[in-house]
PDB file of C-alpha atoms in Angstrom:
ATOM      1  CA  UNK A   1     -18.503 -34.162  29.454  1.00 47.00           C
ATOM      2  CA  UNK A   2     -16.885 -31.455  31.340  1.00 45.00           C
ATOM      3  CA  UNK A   3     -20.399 -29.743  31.868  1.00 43.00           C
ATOM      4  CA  UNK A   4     -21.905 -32.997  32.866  1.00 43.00           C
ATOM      5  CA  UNK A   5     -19.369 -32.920  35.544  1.00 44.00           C
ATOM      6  CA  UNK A   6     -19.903 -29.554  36.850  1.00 41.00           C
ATOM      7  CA  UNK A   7     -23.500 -29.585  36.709  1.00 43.00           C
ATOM      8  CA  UNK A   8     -23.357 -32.817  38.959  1.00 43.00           C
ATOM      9  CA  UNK A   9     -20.627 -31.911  41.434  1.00 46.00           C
ATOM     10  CA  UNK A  10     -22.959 -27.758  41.409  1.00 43.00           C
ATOM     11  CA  UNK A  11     -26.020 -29.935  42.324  1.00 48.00           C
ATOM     12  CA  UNK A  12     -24.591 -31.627  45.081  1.00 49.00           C
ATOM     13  CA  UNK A  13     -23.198 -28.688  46.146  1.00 45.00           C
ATOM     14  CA  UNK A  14     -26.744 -26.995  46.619  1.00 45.00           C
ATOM     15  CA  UNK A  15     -28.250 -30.532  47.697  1.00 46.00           C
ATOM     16  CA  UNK A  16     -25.706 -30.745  50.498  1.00 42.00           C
ATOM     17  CA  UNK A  17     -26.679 -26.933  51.328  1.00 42.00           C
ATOM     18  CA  UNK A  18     -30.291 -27.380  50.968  1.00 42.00           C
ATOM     19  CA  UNK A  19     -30.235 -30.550  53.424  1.00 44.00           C
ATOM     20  CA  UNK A  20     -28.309 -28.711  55.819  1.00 46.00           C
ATOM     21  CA  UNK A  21     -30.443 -25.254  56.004  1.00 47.00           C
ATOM     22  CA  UNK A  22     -33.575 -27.337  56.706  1.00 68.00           C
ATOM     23  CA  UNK A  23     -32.785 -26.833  60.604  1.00 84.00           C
ATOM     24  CA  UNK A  24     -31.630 -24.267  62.098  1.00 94.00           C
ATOM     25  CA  UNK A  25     -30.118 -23.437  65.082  1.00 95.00           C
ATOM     26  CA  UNK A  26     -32.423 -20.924  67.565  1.00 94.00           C
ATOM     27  CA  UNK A  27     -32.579 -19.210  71.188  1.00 94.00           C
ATOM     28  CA  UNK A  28     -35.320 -20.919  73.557  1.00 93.00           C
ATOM     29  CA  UNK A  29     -36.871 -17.301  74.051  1.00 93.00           C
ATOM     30  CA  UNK A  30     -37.685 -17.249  70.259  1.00 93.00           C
ATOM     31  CA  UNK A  31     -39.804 -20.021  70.515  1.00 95.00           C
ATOM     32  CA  UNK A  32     -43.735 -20.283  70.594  1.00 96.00           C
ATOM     33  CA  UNK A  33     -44.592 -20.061  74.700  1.00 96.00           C
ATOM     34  CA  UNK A  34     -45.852 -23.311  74.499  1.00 97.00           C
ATOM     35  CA  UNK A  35     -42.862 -25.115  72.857  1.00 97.00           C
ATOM     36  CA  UNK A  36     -40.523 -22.704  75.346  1.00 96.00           C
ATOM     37  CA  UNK A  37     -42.492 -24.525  78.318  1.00 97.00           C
ATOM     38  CA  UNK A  38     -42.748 -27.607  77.164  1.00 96.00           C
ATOM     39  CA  UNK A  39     -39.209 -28.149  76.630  1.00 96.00           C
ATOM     40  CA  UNK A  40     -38.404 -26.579  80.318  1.00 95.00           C
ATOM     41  CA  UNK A  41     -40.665 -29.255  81.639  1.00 95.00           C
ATOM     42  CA  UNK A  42     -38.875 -31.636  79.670  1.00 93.00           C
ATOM     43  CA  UNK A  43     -35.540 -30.943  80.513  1.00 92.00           C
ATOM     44  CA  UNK A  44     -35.710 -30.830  84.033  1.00 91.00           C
ATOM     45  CA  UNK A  45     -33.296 -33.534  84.652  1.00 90.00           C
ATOM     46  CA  UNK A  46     -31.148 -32.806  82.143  1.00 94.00           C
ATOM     47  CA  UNK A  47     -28.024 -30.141  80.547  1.00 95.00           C
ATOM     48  CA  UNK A  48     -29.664 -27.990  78.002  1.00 95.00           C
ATOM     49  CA  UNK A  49     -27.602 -28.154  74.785  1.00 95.00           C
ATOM     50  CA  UNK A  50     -29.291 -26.436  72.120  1.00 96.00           C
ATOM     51  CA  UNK A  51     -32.049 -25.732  70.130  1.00 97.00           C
ATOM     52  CA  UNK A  52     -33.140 -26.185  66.698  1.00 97.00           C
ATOM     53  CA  UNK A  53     -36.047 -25.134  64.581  1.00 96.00           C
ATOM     54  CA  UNK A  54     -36.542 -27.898  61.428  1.00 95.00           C
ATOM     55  CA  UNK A  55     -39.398 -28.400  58.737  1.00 93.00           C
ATOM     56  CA  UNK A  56     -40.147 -32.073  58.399  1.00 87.00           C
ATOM     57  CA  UNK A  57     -42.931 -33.148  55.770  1.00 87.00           C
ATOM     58  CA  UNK A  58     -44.072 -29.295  55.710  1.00 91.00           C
ATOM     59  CA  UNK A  59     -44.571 -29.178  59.387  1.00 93.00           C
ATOM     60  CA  UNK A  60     -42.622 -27.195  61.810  1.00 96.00           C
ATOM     61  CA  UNK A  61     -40.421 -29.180  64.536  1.00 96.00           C
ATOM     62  CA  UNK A  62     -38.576 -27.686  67.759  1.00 97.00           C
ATOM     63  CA  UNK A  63     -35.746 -30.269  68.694  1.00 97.00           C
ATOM     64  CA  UNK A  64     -34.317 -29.366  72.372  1.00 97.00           C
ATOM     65  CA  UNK A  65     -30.192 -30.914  72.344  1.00 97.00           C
ATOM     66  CA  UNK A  66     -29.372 -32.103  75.952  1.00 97.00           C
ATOM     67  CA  UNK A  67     -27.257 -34.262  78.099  1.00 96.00           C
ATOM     68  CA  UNK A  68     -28.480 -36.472  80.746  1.00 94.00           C
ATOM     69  CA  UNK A  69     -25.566 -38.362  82.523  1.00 91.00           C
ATOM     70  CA  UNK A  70     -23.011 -37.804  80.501  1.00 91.00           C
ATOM     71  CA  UNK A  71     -24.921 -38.918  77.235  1.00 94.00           C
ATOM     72  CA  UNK A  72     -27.261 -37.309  74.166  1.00 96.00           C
ATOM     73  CA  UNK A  73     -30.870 -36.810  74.401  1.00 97.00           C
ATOM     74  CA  UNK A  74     -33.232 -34.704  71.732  1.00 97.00           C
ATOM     75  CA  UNK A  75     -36.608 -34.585  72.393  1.00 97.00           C
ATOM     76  CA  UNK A  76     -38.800 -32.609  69.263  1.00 97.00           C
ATOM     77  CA  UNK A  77     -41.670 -31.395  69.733  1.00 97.00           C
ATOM     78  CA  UNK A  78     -44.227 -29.501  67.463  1.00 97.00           C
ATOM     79  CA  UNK A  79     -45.392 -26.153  67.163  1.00 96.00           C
ATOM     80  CA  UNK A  80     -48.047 -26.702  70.222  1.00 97.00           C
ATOM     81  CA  UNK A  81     -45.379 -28.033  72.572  1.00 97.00           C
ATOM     82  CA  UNK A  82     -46.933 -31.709  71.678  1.00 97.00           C
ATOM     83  CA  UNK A  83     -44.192 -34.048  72.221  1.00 97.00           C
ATOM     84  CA  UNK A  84     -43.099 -35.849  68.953  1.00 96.00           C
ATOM     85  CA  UNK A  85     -40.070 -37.973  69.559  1.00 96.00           C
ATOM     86  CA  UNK A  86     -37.177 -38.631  71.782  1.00 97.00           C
ATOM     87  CA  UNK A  87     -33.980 -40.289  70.475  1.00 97.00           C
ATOM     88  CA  UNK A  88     -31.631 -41.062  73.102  1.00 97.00           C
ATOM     89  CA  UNK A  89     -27.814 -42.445  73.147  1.00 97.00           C
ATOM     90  CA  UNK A  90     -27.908 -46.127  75.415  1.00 97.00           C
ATOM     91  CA  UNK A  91     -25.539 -48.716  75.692  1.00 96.00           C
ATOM     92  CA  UNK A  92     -25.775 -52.044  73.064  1.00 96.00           C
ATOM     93  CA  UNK A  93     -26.331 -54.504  75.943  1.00 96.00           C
ATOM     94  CA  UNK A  94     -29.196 -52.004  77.201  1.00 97.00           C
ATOM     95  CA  UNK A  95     -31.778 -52.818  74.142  1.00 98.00           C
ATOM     96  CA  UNK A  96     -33.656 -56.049  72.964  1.00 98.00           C
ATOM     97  CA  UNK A  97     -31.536 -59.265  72.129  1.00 98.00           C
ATOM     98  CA  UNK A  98     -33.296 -59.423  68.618  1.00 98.00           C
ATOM     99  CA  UNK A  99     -32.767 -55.549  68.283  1.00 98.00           C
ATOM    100  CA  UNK A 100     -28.759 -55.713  69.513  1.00 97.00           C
ATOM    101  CA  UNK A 101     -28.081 -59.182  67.078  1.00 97.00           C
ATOM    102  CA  UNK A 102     -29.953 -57.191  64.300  1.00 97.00           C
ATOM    103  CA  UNK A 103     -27.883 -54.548  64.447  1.00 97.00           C
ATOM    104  CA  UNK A 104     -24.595 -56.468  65.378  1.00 96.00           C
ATOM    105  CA  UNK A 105     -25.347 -57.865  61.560  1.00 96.00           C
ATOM    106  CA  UNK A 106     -25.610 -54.929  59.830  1.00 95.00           C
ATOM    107  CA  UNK A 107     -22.215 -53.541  61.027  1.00 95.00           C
ATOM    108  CA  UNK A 108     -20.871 -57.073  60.440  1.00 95.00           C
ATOM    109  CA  UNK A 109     -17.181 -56.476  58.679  1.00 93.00           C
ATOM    110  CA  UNK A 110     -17.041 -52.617  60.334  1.00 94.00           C
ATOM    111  CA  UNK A 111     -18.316 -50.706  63.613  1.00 95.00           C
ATOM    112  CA  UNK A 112     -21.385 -49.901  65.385  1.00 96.00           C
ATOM    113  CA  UNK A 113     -20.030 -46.510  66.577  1.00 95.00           C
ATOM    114  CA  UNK A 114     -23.280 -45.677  68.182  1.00 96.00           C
ATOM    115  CA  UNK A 115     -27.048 -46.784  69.351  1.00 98.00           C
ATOM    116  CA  UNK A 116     -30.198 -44.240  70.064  1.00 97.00           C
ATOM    117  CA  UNK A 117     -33.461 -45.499  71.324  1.00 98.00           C
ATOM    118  CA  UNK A 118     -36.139 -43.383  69.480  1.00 97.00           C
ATOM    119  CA  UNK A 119     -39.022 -43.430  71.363  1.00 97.00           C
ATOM    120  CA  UNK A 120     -42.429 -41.798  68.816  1.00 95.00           C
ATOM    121  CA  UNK A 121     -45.634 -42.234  71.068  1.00 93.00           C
ATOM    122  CA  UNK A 122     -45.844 -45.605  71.733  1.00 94.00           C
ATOM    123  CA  UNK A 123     -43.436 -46.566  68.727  1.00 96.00           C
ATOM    124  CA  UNK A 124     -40.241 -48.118  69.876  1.00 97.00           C
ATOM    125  CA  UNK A 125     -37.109 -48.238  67.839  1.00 97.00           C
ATOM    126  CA  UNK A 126     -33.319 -48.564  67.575  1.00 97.00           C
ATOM    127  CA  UNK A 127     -30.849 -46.845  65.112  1.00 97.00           C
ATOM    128  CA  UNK A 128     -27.343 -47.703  64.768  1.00 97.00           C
ATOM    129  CA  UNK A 129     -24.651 -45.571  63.628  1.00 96.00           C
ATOM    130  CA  UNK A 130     -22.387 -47.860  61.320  1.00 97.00           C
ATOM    131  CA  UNK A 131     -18.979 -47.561  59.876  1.00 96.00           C
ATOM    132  CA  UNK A 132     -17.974 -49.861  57.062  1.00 93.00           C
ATOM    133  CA  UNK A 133     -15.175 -49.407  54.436  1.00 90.00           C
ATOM    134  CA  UNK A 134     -15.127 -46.005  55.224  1.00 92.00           C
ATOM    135  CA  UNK A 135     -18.510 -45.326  55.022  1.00 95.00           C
ATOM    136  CA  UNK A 136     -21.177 -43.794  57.581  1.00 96.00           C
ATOM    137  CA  UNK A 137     -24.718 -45.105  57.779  1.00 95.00           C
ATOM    138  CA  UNK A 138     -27.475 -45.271  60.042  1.00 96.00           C
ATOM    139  CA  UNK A 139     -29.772 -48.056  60.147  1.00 96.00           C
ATOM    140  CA  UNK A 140     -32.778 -48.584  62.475  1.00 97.00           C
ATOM    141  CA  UNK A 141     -34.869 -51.640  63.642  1.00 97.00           C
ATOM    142  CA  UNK A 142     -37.429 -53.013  65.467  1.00 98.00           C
ATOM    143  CA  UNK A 143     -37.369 -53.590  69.125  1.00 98.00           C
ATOM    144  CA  UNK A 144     -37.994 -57.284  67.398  1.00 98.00           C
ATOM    145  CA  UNK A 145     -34.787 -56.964  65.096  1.00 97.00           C
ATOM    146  CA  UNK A 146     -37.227 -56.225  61.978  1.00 97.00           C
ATOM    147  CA  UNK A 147     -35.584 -53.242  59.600  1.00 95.00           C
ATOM    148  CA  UNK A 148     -37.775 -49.985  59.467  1.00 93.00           C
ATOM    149  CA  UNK A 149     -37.663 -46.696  58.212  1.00 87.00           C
ATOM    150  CA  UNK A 150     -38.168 -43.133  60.319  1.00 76.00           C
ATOM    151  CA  UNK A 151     -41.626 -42.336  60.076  1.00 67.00           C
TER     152      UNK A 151
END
């Protein structure tokens, strides 16, 4: 029993560590000149945070950290300086009724601590950032209040 113990707890462990060396943090100049550019003409109206270099479904992602007013925006891109995604902090009242009662559901009995529109093309969607019985989750809907899952 005592093994089955430290096998589990060494597996998360390495789980945890694997999940967080997936992305890692970089300098803009060490990034393919296309990315580099793309993310300066992204950025234009906004506080450059930081970088990030991340391997999602075997493709590599650049994901440029900023501020705009006061709140978070990341905007990833791909290894041509194609833009991929942008997931941005906005108020509750800011997004669709169906979306803001959807979410207002899910964090029924704890607290929506935060909201990020995550724009993918033409894909709209909203996460929220729950707290419940002193748990973290995330979930994300629909600009219609339907659940989905991050492509």
């Amino acid at each position: 029993m005592k093994t089955f113990i430290a096998a589990t707890i060494l597996f998360g462990v390495f789980g945890t560590i694997t999940v967080f060396a997936a992305e890692k943090k970089v300098k803009l100049t060490d990034l393919p000149p296309a990315v580099q550019q793309a993310i300066k003409d992204n950025t234009k109206d906004s506080t450059l945070v930081g970088v990030s270099k991340d391997v999602e479904n075997g493709k590599v992602e650049y994901e440029a950290e900023t501020k705009v007013n006061g709140h978070g925006k990341d905007i990833t891109f791909d290894e041509s300086g194609n833009l991929l995604a942008v997931e941005e902090d906005v108020p509750l009242d800011s997004i669709p009724a169906a979306a803001k009662a959807a979410l207002e559901k899910a964090a029924a009995g704890g607290k929506l601590r935060s909201v990020e529109k995550i724009t993918q093309g033409s894909k709209v969607s909203y996460e929220g950032g729950i707290s419940k019985g002193g748990k973290k989750s995330e979930v994300l809907v629909l600009p219609d209040g339907t659940p989905t899952k991050e492509d």
